[in-house]
Amino acid sequence: MRIANWAKTIKNNYLFQTVAEKTKKFSEKNPEAKIINMGIGDVSLPISEFVVKSCLEASKEMGEISSFRGYSPNGGYDFLKEKIQEEYSQRDISLDLDEIFISDGAKSDMSNILDIFSGQNICSIPDPVYPVYLDTSIMKGLKVEFLDANEENDFLPLPDFSVKRDIIYICSPNNPTGAAYSREQMKKWVDYANEYESIILYDAAYESFIQDSNLCKSIFEIEGSKSCAIEFKSFSKSAGFTGMRCGYSIVPKELKRENISLNSIWSRRHSTKFNGVPYIIQRAAEASLSLQGKHECEQNIKYYMKNYEKISETLDSLSIKFFGGNSPYVWMKCPNGMKSWEFFDYLLKNLKIVGTPGSGFGKNGENYFRLSCFGLHENVSEACERLRDLL
Ligand code: MLT
């Protein structure tokens, strides 16, 4: 019996697990400390009332013989897929229902999708970025090359046409930097992928936080993208579903490699390994895309972006450099040239604030730090006061 090679080489812990363990240890040693958690991007506001109402109604349906439902159709219920289709059509993107696959979230989709690719592919991963792409590519045995994202390129690396890559991860707005591609910049990536027959895995989990209308919200806004891209979206951040679990992937039917339709093999993989999102949750996701649901979810997004403003004002007043504005994260430079984990320990010990060390997102994240804007106003305000007092 042998275990997989990746298990012998991969870093011990998933980034957010390390942060959680360090925080737990500190709070056990200092039970009186009022810790403010601005680490993992987890929402703090309750789900919209309208969405909750639809969950309750769906739960009741499950208790009646006439409306009870068993397995969800593979790929999800049409009522939800139709709502998603409508969302896209409002942006002049036309999708067939069987191009949409409902799942339990973007994190699982982004790693599961690798099942349909050969482990011989070379993939390009931005640095810094959400650590799941690197970890799951290592688990799959892919060869990884990094795309440097830094202040010089506004954290938005563009394609280098002199090198060929097979799979390209793009997260826009980027987690953690908040940098988001314009349509012109995305067109360059689409042209590159079509030229080399690469596949772009486009993570749009933070799309609903984009404030600037010139920025790309879906890769399918870009001409030529349906022959080279797969898009992933999640209800976690847009509708507060981190604990509910629902997302989806879009695999266009015209996307083919080696004469095989990626839509068909993704469907084959999905139906074999996944048994669908609960009916109640799919009804909730549907409600979040209704007029009333969308309005209520947008209020929550506005609330979180107020936190962004508050934190950025504070950092400005302290003359600390930071980036963001189109995502629920503040990407700040660690003061006094501190290393990311050094600053993590410093903040936790002296201010009882938890954030995420930039180096956990890649080597280019060293000396940076990520603060999540998903907290309650009162906690964020208190954190800002603590920052002002100490720094
Ligand atoms: C984050 O904090 O980057 C994410 O919320 C973590 C996740 O989605 O797994």
Short mmCIF file of C-alpha atoms and ligand atoms in Angstrom, two decimals:
data_model
loop_
_atom_site.label_atom_id
_atom_site.label_comp_id
_atom_site.label_asym_id
_atom_site.label_seq_id
_atom_site.Cartn_x
_atom_site.Cartn_y
_atom_site.Cartn_z
CA MET A 1 0.00 0.00 0.00
CA ARG A 2 1.37 3.38 -1.00
CA ILE A 3 -0.09 6.80 -0.36
CA ALA A 4 -0.09 9.55 -3.00
CA ASN A 5 3.20 11.36 -3.63
CA TRP A 6 1.66 14.76 -3.06
CA ALA A 7 0.85 13.82 0.52
CA LYS A 8 4.57 13.50 1.24
CA THR A 9 5.56 16.89 -0.15
CA ILE A 10 2.65 19.28 0.41
CA LYS A 11 2.79 21.89 3.19
CA ASN A 12 1.36 20.57 6.44
CA ASN A 13 -1.66 22.82 6.74
CA TYR A 14 -4.17 24.67 4.59
CA LEU A 15 -3.56 28.41 5.14
CA PHE A 16 -6.84 29.16 6.92
CA GLN A 17 -6.42 26.11 9.11
CA THR A 18 -3.04 27.42 10.31
CA VAL A 19 -4.56 30.81 11.05
CA ALA A 20 -7.45 29.17 12.94
CA GLU A 21 -5.12 26.98 14.98
CA LYS A 22 -2.85 29.88 15.96
CA THR A 23 -5.90 31.94 16.92
CA LYS A 24 -7.34 29.11 19.01
CA LYS A 25 -4.05 28.61 20.82
CA PHE A 26 -3.79 32.33 21.59
CA SER A 27 -7.36 32.55 22.84
CA GLU A 28 -6.89 29.51 25.10
CA LYS A 29 -3.86 31.19 26.64
CA ASN A 30 -5.63 34.57 26.89
CA PRO A 31 -9.27 33.76 27.66
CA GLU A 32 -10.02 37.40 28.56
CA ALA A 33 -8.87 38.75 25.17
CA LYS A 34 -11.60 40.12 22.89
CA ILE A 35 -10.31 38.90 19.57
CA ILE A 36 -11.58 40.57 16.40
CA ASN A 37 -11.41 38.15 13.50
CA MET A 38 -10.63 39.72 10.14
CA GLY A 39 -8.97 36.59 8.84
CA ILE A 40 -10.96 34.13 6.78
CA GLY A 41 -13.49 35.74 4.43
CA ASP A 42 -16.54 34.49 6.24
CA VAL A 43 -19.74 36.52 6.26
CA SER A 44 -21.22 37.81 9.50
CA LEU A 45 -24.65 39.17 8.49
CA PRO A 46 -27.61 36.79 8.48
CA ILE A 47 -29.09 35.52 5.22
CA SER A 48 -31.68 37.83 3.64
CA GLU A 49 -35.20 37.51 5.08
CA PHE A 50 -36.65 36.71 1.70
CA VAL A 51 -34.14 33.90 1.16
CA VAL A 52 -34.84 32.47 4.62
CA LYS A 53 -38.58 32.53 3.86
CA SER A 54 -38.05 30.51 0.70
CA CYS A 55 -35.94 28.00 2.67
CA LEU A 56 -38.76 27.55 5.16
CA GLU A 57 -41.31 27.04 2.40
CA ALA A 58 -39.05 24.51 0.68
CA SER A 59 -38.58 22.68 4.00
CA LYS A 60 -42.35 22.43 4.39
CA GLU A 61 -42.62 21.02 0.86
CA MET A 62 -40.20 18.26 1.88
CA GLY A 63 -42.64 17.24 4.62
CA GLU A 64 -45.65 16.78 2.33
CA ILE A 65 -46.24 13.71 0.19
CA SER A 66 -47.41 15.87 -2.74
CA SER A 67 -44.33 18.08 -2.86
CA PHE A 68 -41.55 15.90 -1.42
CA ARG A 69 -38.41 15.61 -3.59
CA GLY A 70 -35.62 13.05 -3.56
CA TYR A 71 -32.43 13.30 -5.58
CA SER A 72 -31.89 16.60 -7.36
CA PRO A 73 -31.48 16.32 -11.14
CA ASN A 74 -27.81 16.04 -12.01
CA GLY A 75 -26.48 19.51 -12.66
CA GLY A 76 -29.25 21.12 -10.58
CA TYR A 77 -32.92 22.09 -10.82
CA ASP A 78 -34.07 24.07 -13.85
CA PHE A 79 -35.76 26.68 -11.62
CA LEU A 80 -32.32 27.74 -10.35
CA LYS A 81 -30.53 27.35 -13.67
CA GLU A 82 -33.19 29.49 -15.37
CA LYS A 83 -32.56 32.29 -12.85
CA ILE A 84 -28.81 32.06 -13.51
CA GLN A 85 -29.46 32.04 -17.25
CA GLU A 86 -31.55 35.22 -16.82
CA GLU A 87 -28.72 36.90 -14.88
CA TYR A 88 -26.32 36.24 -17.72
CA SER A 89 -28.77 37.24 -20.43
CA GLN A 90 -29.05 40.66 -18.75
CA ARG A 91 -25.38 41.03 -19.67
CA ASP A 92 -25.98 39.82 -23.21
CA ILE A 93 -24.47 36.43 -22.49
CA SER A 94 -26.59 33.59 -23.75
CA LEU A 95 -26.31 30.23 -22.00
CA ASP A 96 -28.10 26.93 -22.43
CA LEU A 97 -29.39 25.36 -19.23
CA ASP A 98 -27.13 22.34 -19.72
CA GLU A 99 -24.08 24.60 -19.75
CA ILE A 100 -24.77 25.40 -16.07
CA PHE A 101 -23.84 22.91 -13.33
CA ILE A 102 -25.04 23.57 -9.79
CA SER A 103 -22.60 22.54 -7.07
CA ASP A 104 -21.80 23.02 -3.40
CA GLY A 105 -19.44 25.93 -4.08
CA ALA A 106 -16.57 27.32 -6.12
CA LYS A 107 -13.83 25.83 -3.93
CA SER A 108 -14.88 22.24 -4.67
CA ASP A 109 -15.60 22.99 -8.33
CA MET A 110 -12.21 24.62 -8.90
CA SER A 111 -10.45 21.54 -7.61
CA ASN A 112 -12.85 18.91 -9.01
CA ILE A 113 -12.52 20.31 -12.52
CA LEU A 114 -8.94 19.03 -12.60
CA ASP A 115 -10.39 15.50 -12.83
CA ILE A 116 -11.12 16.12 -16.51
CA PHE A 117 -7.55 17.14 -17.38
CA SER A 118 -4.44 15.05 -17.74
CA GLY A 119 -1.86 15.40 -14.98
CA GLN A 120 0.71 16.16 -17.69
CA ASN A 121 -0.58 19.68 -18.19
CA ILE A 122 1.38 22.74 -17.16
CA CYS A 123 -0.71 25.25 -15.30
CA SER A 124 -0.21 28.93 -14.62
CA ILE A 125 -1.21 30.18 -11.21
CA PRO A 126 -1.12 33.84 -10.21
CA ASP A 127 1.06 34.66 -7.22
CA PRO A 128 -0.44 35.76 -4.86
CA VAL A 129 -3.81 34.03 -5.11
CA TYR A 130 -6.34 31.86 -3.21
CA PRO A 131 -4.18 28.89 -2.07
CA VAL A 132 -6.66 26.23 -3.19
CA TYR A 133 -5.48 26.40 -6.83
CA LEU A 134 -1.89 25.55 -5.93
CA ASP A 135 -2.76 22.90 -3.35
CA THR A 136 -5.20 21.08 -5.63
CA SER A 137 -2.85 21.30 -8.64
CA ILE A 138 -0.16 19.68 -6.50
CA MET A 139 -2.65 16.99 -5.44
CA LYS A 140 -3.38 16.33 -9.12
CA GLY A 141 0.36 16.19 -9.96
CA LEU A 142 0.27 19.13 -12.38
CA LYS A 143 3.41 21.09 -13.18
CA VAL A 144 2.92 24.60 -11.84
CA GLU A 145 4.37 27.87 -13.13
CA PHE A 146 3.60 31.13 -11.38
CA LEU A 147 2.37 34.39 -12.83
CA ASP A 148 3.96 37.18 -10.85
CA ALA A 149 1.45 39.71 -9.58
CA ASN A 150 3.00 42.73 -7.89
CA GLU A 151 2.73 46.47 -7.47
CA GLU A 152 4.58 47.00 -10.78
CA ASN A 153 1.82 45.28 -12.79
CA ASP A 154 -1.00 46.45 -10.49
CA PHE A 155 -1.31 42.81 -9.34
CA LEU A 156 -2.72 41.93 -12.79
CA PRO A 157 -0.30 39.74 -14.74
CA LEU A 158 -0.91 39.58 -18.50
CA PRO A 159 -0.06 36.68 -20.82
CA ASP A 160 3.42 36.10 -22.12
CA PHE A 161 2.88 34.89 -25.68
CA SER A 162 6.39 33.41 -25.82
CA VAL A 163 5.51 30.56 -23.43
CA LYS A 164 2.79 27.94 -23.72
CA ARG A 165 0.67 27.00 -20.71
CA ASP A 166 -2.19 24.50 -20.73
CA ILE A 167 -4.36 25.60 -17.82
CA ILE A 168 -4.56 29.18 -16.60
CA TYR A 169 -6.18 30.12 -13.32
CA ILE A 170 -7.65 33.60 -13.15
CA CYS A 171 -9.34 35.00 -10.06
CA SER A 172 -10.93 38.37 -10.74
CA PRO A 173 -11.41 40.29 -8.50
CA ASN A 174 -8.38 38.57 -7.12
CA ASN A 175 -8.35 37.05 -3.69
CA PRO A 176 -6.35 38.44 -1.82
CA THR A 177 -5.27 41.60 -3.69
CA GLY A 178 -8.71 42.74 -4.93
CA ALA A 179 -7.21 43.57 -8.35
CA ALA A 180 -9.73 42.99 -11.17
CA TYR A 181 -9.15 42.77 -14.91
CA SER A 182 -10.70 45.22 -17.36
CA ARG A 183 -12.40 43.79 -20.45
CA GLU A 184 -9.42 44.82 -22.61
CA GLN A 185 -7.03 42.95 -20.34
CA MET A 186 -9.26 39.87 -20.26
CA LYS A 187 -9.39 39.90 -24.06
CA LYS A 188 -5.60 39.42 -24.04
CA TRP A 189 -5.97 36.29 -21.91
CA VAL A 190 -8.75 34.96 -24.15
CA ASP A 191 -6.64 35.56 -27.28
CA TYR A 192 -3.71 33.81 -25.63
CA ALA A 193 -5.80 30.80 -24.59
CA ASN A 194 -7.34 30.45 -28.05
CA GLU A 195 -3.94 30.69 -29.70
CA TYR A 196 -2.42 27.94 -27.53
CA GLU A 197 -5.62 25.96 -27.00
CA SER A 198 -5.22 26.49 -23.26
CA ILE A 199 -8.14 26.46 -20.84
CA ILE A 200 -8.86 29.40 -18.55
CA LEU A 201 -10.38 28.48 -15.18
CA TYR A 202 -12.08 31.74 -14.25
CA ASP A 203 -13.01 32.20 -10.61
CA ALA A 204 -15.62 34.97 -10.33
CA ALA A 205 -16.51 34.33 -6.67
CA TYR A 206 -16.13 38.04 -5.80
CA GLU A 207 -17.76 39.47 -8.91
CA SER A 208 -20.66 41.03 -6.99
CA PHE A 209 -18.25 43.33 -5.12
CA ILE A 210 -17.02 45.04 -8.32
CA GLN A 211 -17.71 48.76 -8.05
CA ASP A 212 -16.16 49.91 -11.33
CA SER A 213 -18.34 49.28 -14.39
CA ASN A 214 -15.32 49.08 -16.72
CA LEU A 215 -14.20 45.88 -15.08
CA CYS A 216 -15.02 42.43 -16.39
CA LYS A 217 -17.71 40.63 -14.35
CA SER A 218 -17.85 37.42 -16.37
CA ILE A 219 -15.29 36.03 -18.78
CA PHE A 220 -18.16 35.32 -21.15
CA GLU A 221 -18.48 39.07 -21.73
CA ILE A 222 -15.34 38.63 -23.83
CA GLU A 223 -15.57 37.61 -27.47
CA GLY A 224 -13.99 34.23 -28.15
CA SER A 225 -14.14 33.10 -24.50
CA LYS A 226 -16.59 30.26 -25.04
CA SER A 227 -13.94 28.28 -26.89
CA CYS A 228 -11.39 28.55 -24.09
CA ALA A 229 -12.94 29.25 -20.67
CA ILE A 230 -14.86 27.73 -17.77
CA GLU A 231 -16.40 30.08 -15.20
CA PHE A 232 -16.99 29.35 -11.50
CA LYS A 233 -19.33 31.27 -9.25
CA SER A 234 -20.54 30.96 -5.73
CA PHE A 235 -23.42 32.20 -3.59
CA SER A 236 -21.08 32.25 -0.56
CA LYS A 237 -20.04 35.87 -0.77
CA SER A 238 -22.84 37.33 -2.92
CA ALA A 239 -25.72 35.91 -0.82
CA GLY A 240 -23.95 34.93 2.41
CA PHE A 241 -24.08 31.18 1.74
CA THR A 242 -20.74 30.21 3.33
CA GLY A 243 -22.65 27.89 5.64
CA MET A 244 -25.39 26.96 3.15
CA ARG A 245 -23.11 25.83 0.27
CA CYS A 246 -24.15 26.53 -3.28
CA GLY A 247 -22.28 27.58 -6.40
CA TYR A 248 -22.08 26.72 -10.06
CA SER A 249 -19.78 26.23 -13.00
CA ILE A 250 -20.43 27.18 -16.60
CA VAL A 251 -18.88 24.97 -19.25
CA PRO A 252 -19.79 26.14 -22.77
CA LYS A 253 -20.80 23.45 -25.23
CA GLU A 254 -18.43 24.76 -27.85
CA LEU A 255 -15.45 24.16 -25.57
CA LYS A 256 -13.60 21.16 -27.04
CA ARG A 257 -10.13 19.71 -26.79
CA GLU A 258 -8.82 16.64 -28.57
CA ASN A 259 -12.23 16.62 -30.25
CA ILE A 260 -13.94 15.93 -26.91
CA SER A 261 -16.61 18.22 -25.47
CA LEU A 262 -15.55 19.43 -22.02
CA ASN A 263 -19.20 20.04 -21.22
CA SER A 264 -19.97 16.34 -21.76
CA ILE A 265 -17.06 15.05 -19.72
CA TRP A 266 -17.70 17.51 -16.90
CA SER A 267 -21.31 16.33 -16.89
CA ARG A 268 -20.07 12.73 -16.79
CA ARG A 269 -17.76 13.52 -13.88
CA HIS A 270 -20.40 15.54 -12.02
CA SER A 271 -23.06 12.83 -12.31
CA THR A 272 -20.64 10.12 -11.18
CA LYS A 273 -19.09 11.83 -8.18
CA PHE A 274 -21.67 14.35 -6.98
CA ASN A 275 -25.24 13.85 -5.84
CA GLY A 276 -26.46 17.41 -6.01
CA VAL A 277 -27.17 20.35 -3.74
CA PRO A 278 -30.16 19.97 -1.37
CA TYR A 279 -33.50 21.13 -2.80
CA ILE A 280 -33.96 23.60 0.08
CA ILE A 281 -30.62 25.25 -0.66
CA GLN A 282 -31.30 25.44 -4.39
CA ARG A 283 -34.63 27.16 -3.61
CA ALA A 284 -32.73 29.58 -1.36
CA ALA A 285 -30.22 30.31 -4.14
CA GLU A 286 -33.10 30.87 -6.55
CA ALA A 287 -34.66 33.35 -4.09
CA SER A 288 -31.37 35.23 -3.80
CA LEU A 289 -31.61 35.91 -7.54
CA SER A 290 -35.20 37.19 -7.42
CA LEU A 291 -35.83 40.93 -7.41
CA GLN A 292 -36.47 41.08 -3.66
CA GLY A 293 -33.66 38.64 -2.82
CA LYS A 294 -31.16 40.51 -4.95
CA HIS A 295 -32.10 43.79 -3.34
CA GLU A 296 -31.58 42.37 0.17
CA CYS A 297 -28.27 40.69 -0.76
CA GLU A 298 -27.03 43.94 -2.29
CA GLN A 299 -27.68 45.71 1.03
CA ASN A 300 -25.33 43.23 2.70
CA ILE A 301 -22.66 43.81 0.07
CA LYS A 302 -22.97 47.57 0.60
CA TYR A 303 -22.64 47.00 4.34
CA TYR A 304 -19.37 45.07 3.86
CA MET A 305 -18.02 47.67 1.44
CA LYS A 306 -18.62 50.32 4.15
CA ASN A 307 -16.17 48.30 6.23
CA TYR A 308 -13.74 48.53 3.34
CA GLU A 309 -14.08 52.33 3.43
CA LYS A 310 -13.60 52.45 7.19
CA ILE A 311 -10.45 50.33 7.10
CA SER A 312 -9.01 52.20 4.14
CA GLU A 313 -9.60 55.58 5.85
CA THR A 314 -7.76 54.27 8.90
CA LEU A 315 -4.82 52.97 6.90
CA ASP A 316 -4.68 56.23 4.95
CA SER A 317 -4.48 58.19 8.19
CA LEU A 318 -1.62 55.95 9.30
CA SER A 319 0.13 56.36 5.91
CA ILE A 320 0.05 52.62 5.33
CA LYS A 321 -0.10 51.59 1.71
CA PHE A 322 -3.03 49.36 0.71
CA PHE A 323 -4.89 48.09 -2.35
CA GLY A 324 -8.44 47.00 -3.15
CA GLY A 325 -11.82 48.62 -3.65
CA ASN A 326 -13.51 46.00 -5.83
CA SER A 327 -13.53 43.14 -3.36
CA PRO A 328 -14.29 42.55 0.33
CA TYR A 329 -10.61 42.50 1.27
CA VAL A 330 -8.02 45.14 2.09
CA TRP A 331 -4.57 44.18 0.86
CA MET A 332 -2.14 46.20 2.94
CA LYS A 333 1.61 46.52 3.14
CA CYS A 334 2.94 45.37 6.51
CA PRO A 335 4.23 48.42 8.41
CA ASN A 336 7.95 48.90 9.08
CA GLY A 337 8.95 46.23 6.55
CA MET A 338 7.57 43.45 8.76
CA LYS A 339 7.20 39.95 7.32
CA SER A 340 3.63 38.71 6.91
CA TRP A 341 3.64 36.12 9.72
CA GLU A 342 5.59 38.50 11.96
CA PHE A 343 2.84 41.09 11.48
CA PHE A 344 0.19 38.41 12.11
CA ASP A 345 1.78 37.59 15.49
CA TYR A 346 2.26 41.27 16.30
CA LEU A 347 -1.39 42.14 15.59
CA LEU A 348 -2.72 39.15 17.48
CA LYS A 349 -0.53 39.71 20.52
CA ASN A 350 -0.82 43.49 20.76
CA LEU A 351 -4.20 44.32 19.24
CA LYS A 352 -6.04 40.99 19.44
CA ILE A 353 -6.81 41.28 15.73
CA VAL A 354 -6.63 38.31 13.38
CA GLY A 355 -5.83 38.82 9.71
CA THR A 356 -4.35 36.63 6.98
CA PRO A 357 -0.61 36.78 6.24
CA GLY A 358 0.03 37.71 2.60
CA SER A 359 2.78 35.12 2.21
CA GLY A 360 0.13 32.40 2.66
CA PHE A 361 -1.13 33.35 -0.81
CA GLY A 362 2.26 33.01 -2.49
CA LYS A 363 5.82 34.30 -2.31
CA ASN A 364 4.83 37.69 -3.78
CA GLY A 365 2.47 38.14 -0.85
CA GLU A 366 5.40 38.38 1.58
CA ASN A 367 5.38 41.69 3.47
CA TYR A 368 1.65 42.10 2.76
CA PHE A 369 -1.37 41.32 4.89
CA ARG A 370 -5.07 40.74 4.11
CA LEU A 371 -7.89 42.12 6.22
CA SER A 372 -11.39 40.80 5.59
CA CYS A 373 -14.25 43.32 5.44
CA PHE A 374 -16.91 40.73 6.29
CA GLY A 375 -17.18 41.69 9.97
CA LEU A 376 -19.88 43.60 11.82
CA HIS A 377 -19.46 47.40 11.74
CA GLU A 378 -18.92 47.66 15.47
CA ASN A 379 -16.09 45.13 15.41
CA VAL A 380 -14.43 46.70 12.38
CA SER A 381 -14.67 50.15 14.02
CA GLU A 382 -13.11 48.82 17.18
CA ALA A 383 -10.34 47.14 15.18
CA CYS A 384 -9.66 50.45 13.42
CA GLU A 385 -9.44 52.25 16.77
CA ARG A 386 -7.01 49.65 18.06
CA LEU A 387 -4.91 50.04 14.89
CA ARG A 388 -4.86 53.83 15.25
CA ASP A 389 -3.83 53.64 18.91
CA LEU A 390 -1.01 51.21 18.43
CA LEU A 391 0.42 51.91 15.01
C1 MLT B 1 -10.93 33.31 2.00
O1 MLT B 1 -10.91 33.79 3.13
O2 MLT B 1 -10.05 33.51 1.17
C2 MLT B 1 -12.03 32.39 1.65
O3 MLT B 1 -13.21 32.74 2.21
C3 MLT B 1 -11.71 31.03 2.07
C4 MLT B 1 -12.52 30.07 1.28
O4 MLT B 1 -13.39 30.45 0.52
O5 MLT B 1 -12.21 28.88 1.39
#
